[in-house]
Amino acid sequence: GQQVMQIPQYQHVQEGEDFTTYCNSSTTLSNIQWYKQRPGGHPVFLIQLVKSGEVKKQKRLTFQFGEAKKNSSLHITATQTTDVGTYFCAVTGFQKLVFGTGTRLLVSP
Amino acid sequence: DSGVTQTPKHLITATGQRVTLRCSPRSGDLSVYWYQQSLDQGLQFLIQYYNGEERAKGNILERFSAQQFPDLHSELNLSSLELGDSALYFCASSPRGGDPSDEQFFGPGTRLTVL
């Protein structure tokens, strides 16, 4: 079945440092979504990317879809303690949403 | 608050038992999705209902079943529970035609502990 790998699994940064998580698929994707799950919380939709090479920004967050539509990245500039959580990419495959393995971000003040 | 409600928040039960988890989607949303989140398996899609009909099935065990009622709330039934069924169970809903690529709104989850 569809497999989506995310790297790194875990990252611990100091507040103010940048952070990037990468999502990789073995197959070409029609679209990709990103979700954030705070500790003890539920996944919350952040954004959807559809076009090859697409770049979208939400304040300090920058999302990019690879040219070949097989990978994506989420970059956070100048992390804050409120960015703590697990970031998941999710792709549509076989009539279902397949979530990546997630990257857990810890931010120290 | 996503507008999706799930009950109960926590459930502790014994192996071999049966439980029912309940989900109410956001007002107007026709699609309901069920997910299981465990430490070793991550977030796994179980099943989707759209306007009362089963739309898609994922890695759902035969011991598990679900349904969506005319008022659009959904129930996930887990039977012959095993220790490995301990997990967070999320329900999500989406507003449009039931395409899984639509934005999904997740409920707060039910934490199931099987002892």
Tab-separated table of C-alpha atoms in Angstrom:
chain	number	residue	atom	x	y	z
A	1	GLY	CA	0.000	0.000	0.000
A	2	GLN	CA	0.853	3.670	-0.084
A	3	GLN	CA	3.760	4.535	2.174
A	4	VAL	CA	4.774	7.991	3.219
A	5	MET	CA	7.972	8.566	5.143
A	6	GLN	CA	8.806	11.651	7.110
A	7	ILE	CA	12.186	12.776	8.349
A	8	PRO	CA	13.345	13.469	10.900
A	9	GLN	CA	11.266	11.476	13.386
A	10	TYR	CA	12.101	13.924	16.114
A	11	GLN	CA	13.800	17.297	16.434
A	12	HIS	CA	14.614	19.417	19.436
A	13	VAL	CA	15.443	23.070	18.753
A	14	GLN	CA	16.039	26.219	20.729
A	15	GLU	CA	13.410	28.896	20.377
A	16	GLY	CA	14.325	31.117	17.451
A	17	GLU	CA	15.979	28.376	15.419
A	18	ASP	CA	14.503	27.182	12.149
A	19	PHE	CA	12.945	23.756	11.615
A	20	THR	CA	12.217	21.677	8.530
A	21	THR	CA	10.415	18.373	8.106
A	22	TYR	CA	10.393	16.396	4.891
A	23	CYS	CA	7.788	14.057	3.491
A	24	ASN	CA	8.667	11.498	0.823
A	25	SER	CA	6.536	9.188	-1.275
A	26	SER	CA	7.566	6.445	-3.667
A	27	THR	CA	4.718	7.337	-6.009
A	28	THR	CA	3.555	10.541	-7.685
A	29	LEU	CA	0.990	12.339	-5.589
A	30	SER	CA	-2.141	14.182	-6.677
A	31	ASN	CA	-1.986	16.386	-3.618
A	32	ILE	CA	-0.516	16.538	-0.143
A	33	GLN	CA	-1.851	17.879	3.108
A	34	TRP	CA	-0.135	18.919	6.309
A	35	TYR	CA	-1.580	18.534	9.798
A	36	LYS	CA	-0.323	19.557	13.227
A	37	GLN	CA	-1.076	17.668	16.427
A	38	ARG	CA	-0.283	19.370	19.711
A	39	PRO	CA	0.691	17.143	22.663
A	40	GLY	CA	-2.502	15.587	24.010
A	41	GLY	CA	-4.502	17.085	21.154
A	42	HIS	CA	-5.978	16.079	17.854
A	43	PRO	CA	-4.689	16.618	14.309
A	44	VAL	CA	-5.494	20.027	12.876
A	45	PHE	CA	-5.427	20.706	9.150
A	46	LEU	CA	-2.815	23.256	8.118
A	47	ILE	CA	-2.764	23.323	4.319
A	48	GLN	CA	-3.157	21.410	1.062
A	49	LEU	CA	-0.749	21.566	-1.876
A	50	VAL	CA	-1.842	20.505	-5.331
A	51	LYS	CA	0.461	21.901	-8.006
A	52	SER	CA	3.964	20.791	-8.897
A	53	GLY	CA	6.517	23.116	-7.293
A	54	GLU	CA	3.826	24.936	-5.335
A	55	VAL	CA	4.945	27.068	-2.391
A	56	LYS	CA	2.514	28.395	0.193
A	57	LYS	CA	3.188	30.476	3.267
A	58	GLN	CA	1.320	30.879	6.525
A	59	LYS	CA	3.107	33.463	8.661
A	60	ARG	CA	6.326	31.681	9.739
A	61	LEU	CA	5.396	28.396	8.035
A	62	THR	CA	6.433	27.662	4.435
A	63	PHE	CA	5.078	24.617	2.635
A	64	GLN	CA	6.520	23.299	-0.607
A	65	PHE	CA	5.453	20.571	-3.038
A	66	GLY	CA	8.259	18.992	-5.045
A	67	GLU	CA	8.516	19.447	-8.781
A	68	ALA	CA	7.981	15.718	-9.336
A	69	LYS	CA	5.080	15.702	-6.824
A	70	LYS	CA	6.750	12.956	-4.818
A	71	ASN	CA	7.899	14.977	-1.853
A	72	SER	CA	7.036	17.961	0.249
A	73	SER	CA	8.530	20.035	3.010
A	74	LEU	CA	7.349	22.206	5.867
A	75	HIS	CA	9.739	24.874	7.093
A	76	ILE	CA	9.209	26.930	10.223
A	77	THR	CA	11.236	30.110	10.557
A	78	ALA	CA	12.260	31.271	14.020
A	79	THR	CA	10.415	28.618	16.010
A	80	GLN	CA	8.354	29.534	19.043
A	81	THR	CA	7.284	27.354	21.964
A	82	THR	CA	3.782	27.341	20.499
A	83	ASP	CA	5.138	25.378	17.521
A	84	VAL	CA	5.613	22.300	19.720
A	85	GLY	CA	3.786	19.247	18.419
A	86	THR	CA	3.876	16.552	15.789
A	87	TYR	CA	3.645	17.527	12.142
A	88	PHE	CA	2.128	15.024	9.759
A	89	CYS	CA	1.928	15.024	6.013
A	90	ALA	CA	-0.983	13.136	4.520
A	91	VAL	CA	-1.628	11.908	1.006
A	92	THR	CA	-4.633	10.501	-0.761
A	93	GLY	CA	-4.299	6.920	-1.884
A	94	PHE	CA	-6.845	4.195	-2.654
A	95	GLN	CA	-9.785	6.329	-1.521
A	96	LYS	CA	-8.274	7.088	1.843
A	97	LEU	CA	-5.993	9.570	3.519
A	98	VAL	CA	-2.642	8.047	4.378
A	99	PHE	CA	-0.708	9.844	7.083
A	100	GLY	CA	3.041	10.053	7.203
A	101	THR	CA	5.008	8.836	10.172
A	102	GLY	CA	5.158	12.339	11.627
A	103	THR	CA	7.914	14.588	12.921
A	104	ARG	CA	7.799	15.490	16.574
A	105	LEU	CA	9.076	18.988	17.280
A	106	LEU	CA	10.200	20.109	20.699
A	107	VAL	CA	11.113	23.765	21.242
A	108	SER	CA	13.058	24.874	24.294
A	109	PRO	CA	12.715	28.467	25.494
B	1	ASP	CA	-12.739	23.380	18.994
B	2	SER	CA	-13.287	21.661	15.644
B	3	GLY	CA	-17.023	21.168	16.106
B	4	VAL	CA	-16.647	17.389	16.063
B	5	THR	CA	-17.582	15.709	19.327
B	6	GLN	CA	-16.579	12.295	20.563
B	7	THR	CA	-17.689	10.345	23.599
B	8	PRO	CA	-16.438	9.039	25.874
B	9	LYS	CA	-13.082	10.781	26.317
B	10	HIS	CA	-11.576	7.849	28.136
B	11	LEU	CA	-12.543	4.201	28.272
B	12	ILE	CA	-10.915	1.491	30.350
B	13	THR	CA	-12.033	-2.059	29.819
B	14	ALA	CA	-10.833	-5.646	29.932
B	15	THR	CA	-9.735	-8.038	27.231
B	16	GLY	CA	-12.593	-9.815	25.515
B	17	GLN	CA	-15.044	-6.999	26.130
B	18	ARG	CA	-16.967	-4.904	23.617
B	19	VAL	CA	-17.165	-1.107	23.519
B	20	THR	CA	-18.888	1.535	21.433
B	21	LEU	CA	-17.339	4.870	20.572
B	22	ARG	CA	-19.556	7.691	19.430
B	23	CYS	CA	-18.908	10.609	17.106
B	24	SER	CA	-21.005	13.598	16.080
B	25	PRO	CA	-19.691	15.390	13.002
B	26	ARG	CA	-19.730	19.146	12.458
B	27	SER	CA	-23.125	20.494	11.580
B	28	GLY	CA	-23.749	19.901	7.891
B	29	ASP	CA	-20.820	17.547	7.316
B	30	LEU	CA	-21.895	14.343	5.600
B	31	SER	CA	-18.625	12.406	5.788
B	32	VAL	CA	-17.270	10.727	8.887
B	33	TYR	CA	-13.871	9.072	9.103
B	34	TRP	CA	-12.483	6.887	11.873
B	35	TYR	CA	-8.777	6.669	12.679
B	36	GLN	CA	-6.712	4.723	15.164
B	37	GLN	CA	-3.559	6.263	16.596
B	38	SER	CA	-1.095	4.088	18.449
B	39	LEU	CA	2.563	4.606	19.281
B	40	ASP	CA	3.836	1.852	17.002
B	41	GLN	CA	1.399	2.213	14.086
B	42	GLY	CA	0.932	5.956	13.880
B	43	LEU	CA	-2.318	7.397	12.558
B	44	GLN	CA	-4.194	4.716	10.633
B	45	PHE	CA	-7.399	5.128	8.645
B	46	LEU	CA	-10.094	2.632	9.629
B	47	ILE	CA	-13.280	3.436	7.755
B	48	GLN	CA	-15.281	6.234	6.115
B	49	TYR	CA	-19.010	6.816	5.892
B	50	TYR	CA	-20.727	9.292	3.642
B	51	ASN	CA	-24.364	10.175	4.235
B	52	GLY	CA	-25.056	6.852	5.905
B	53	GLU	CA	-23.214	4.641	3.419
B	54	GLU	CA	-19.817	3.036	3.810
B	55	ARG	CA	-17.488	4.830	1.388
B	56	ALA	CA	-14.007	3.424	2.029
B	57	LYS	CA	-12.327	0.881	4.227
B	58	GLY	CA	-8.822	0.893	5.570
B	59	ASN	CA	-6.983	-1.294	8.012
B	60	ILE	CA	-10.060	-2.164	10.023
B	61	LEU	CA	-10.109	-5.494	11.811
B	62	GLU	CA	-13.066	-7.847	11.422
B	63	ARG	CA	-13.701	-7.448	15.157
B	64	PHE	CA	-14.407	-3.769	14.507
B	65	SER	CA	-17.493	-2.380	12.823
B	66	ALA	CA	-19.017	1.022	12.328
B	67	GLN	CA	-22.182	2.671	11.147
B	68	GLN	CA	-23.530	6.112	10.415
B	69	PHE	CA	-27.063	6.916	11.450
B	70	PRO	CA	-29.694	9.085	9.698
B	71	ASP	CA	-28.802	12.022	11.943
B	72	LEU	CA	-25.199	11.564	10.662
B	73	HIS	CA	-23.637	10.632	13.951
B	74	SER	CA	-21.445	7.570	13.801
B	75	GLU	CA	-20.509	4.745	16.115
B	76	LEU	CA	-17.437	2.543	16.077
B	77	ASN	CA	-17.925	-0.845	17.717
B	78	LEU	CA	-14.896	-2.740	18.940
B	79	SER	CA	-15.399	-6.308	20.125
B	80	SER	CA	-13.322	-9.155	21.557
B	81	LEU	CA	-10.883	-6.516	22.669
B	82	GLU	CA	-7.199	-7.312	22.891
B	83	LEU	CA	-4.379	-5.489	24.647
B	84	GLY	CA	-3.135	-4.262	21.289
B	85	ASP	CA	-6.384	-2.392	20.672
B	86	SER	CA	-5.367	0.167	23.271
B	87	ALA	CA	-5.031	3.403	21.341
B	88	LEU	CA	-6.497	6.806	20.636
B	89	TYR	CA	-9.478	6.634	18.324
B	90	PHE	CA	-10.246	9.771	16.350
B	91	CYS	CA	-13.278	10.661	14.363
B	92	ALA	CA	-13.085	13.305	11.664
B	93	SER	CA	-15.646	14.903	9.421
B	94	SER	CA	-15.494	16.789	6.143
B	95	PRO	CA	-17.993	19.078	4.483
B	96	ARG	CA	-18.122	18.206	0.842
B	97	GLY	CA	-18.521	15.159	-1.321
B	98	GLY	CA	-16.639	12.694	0.801
B	99	ASP	CA	-13.349	12.917	-1.083
B	100	PRO	CA	-10.607	11.956	1.397
B	101	SER	CA	-8.484	14.848	0.107
B	102	ASP	CA	-11.025	17.318	1.498
B	103	GLU	CA	-9.957	19.083	4.664
B	104	GLN	CA	-10.855	16.887	7.608
B	105	PHE	CA	-11.863	18.210	11.016
B	106	PHE	CA	-10.838	15.937	13.853
B	107	GLY	CA	-12.612	15.380	17.123
B	108	PRO	CA	-10.804	15.295	20.481
B	109	GLY	CA	-10.526	11.502	20.394
B	110	THR	CA	-11.395	8.623	22.687
B	111	ARG	CA	-8.531	7.048	24.585
B	112	LEU	CA	-9.166	3.317	24.929
B	113	THR	CA	-7.185	1.290	27.422
B	114	VAL	CA	-7.605	-2.475	27.396
B	115	LEU	CA	-6.330	-4.203	30.525
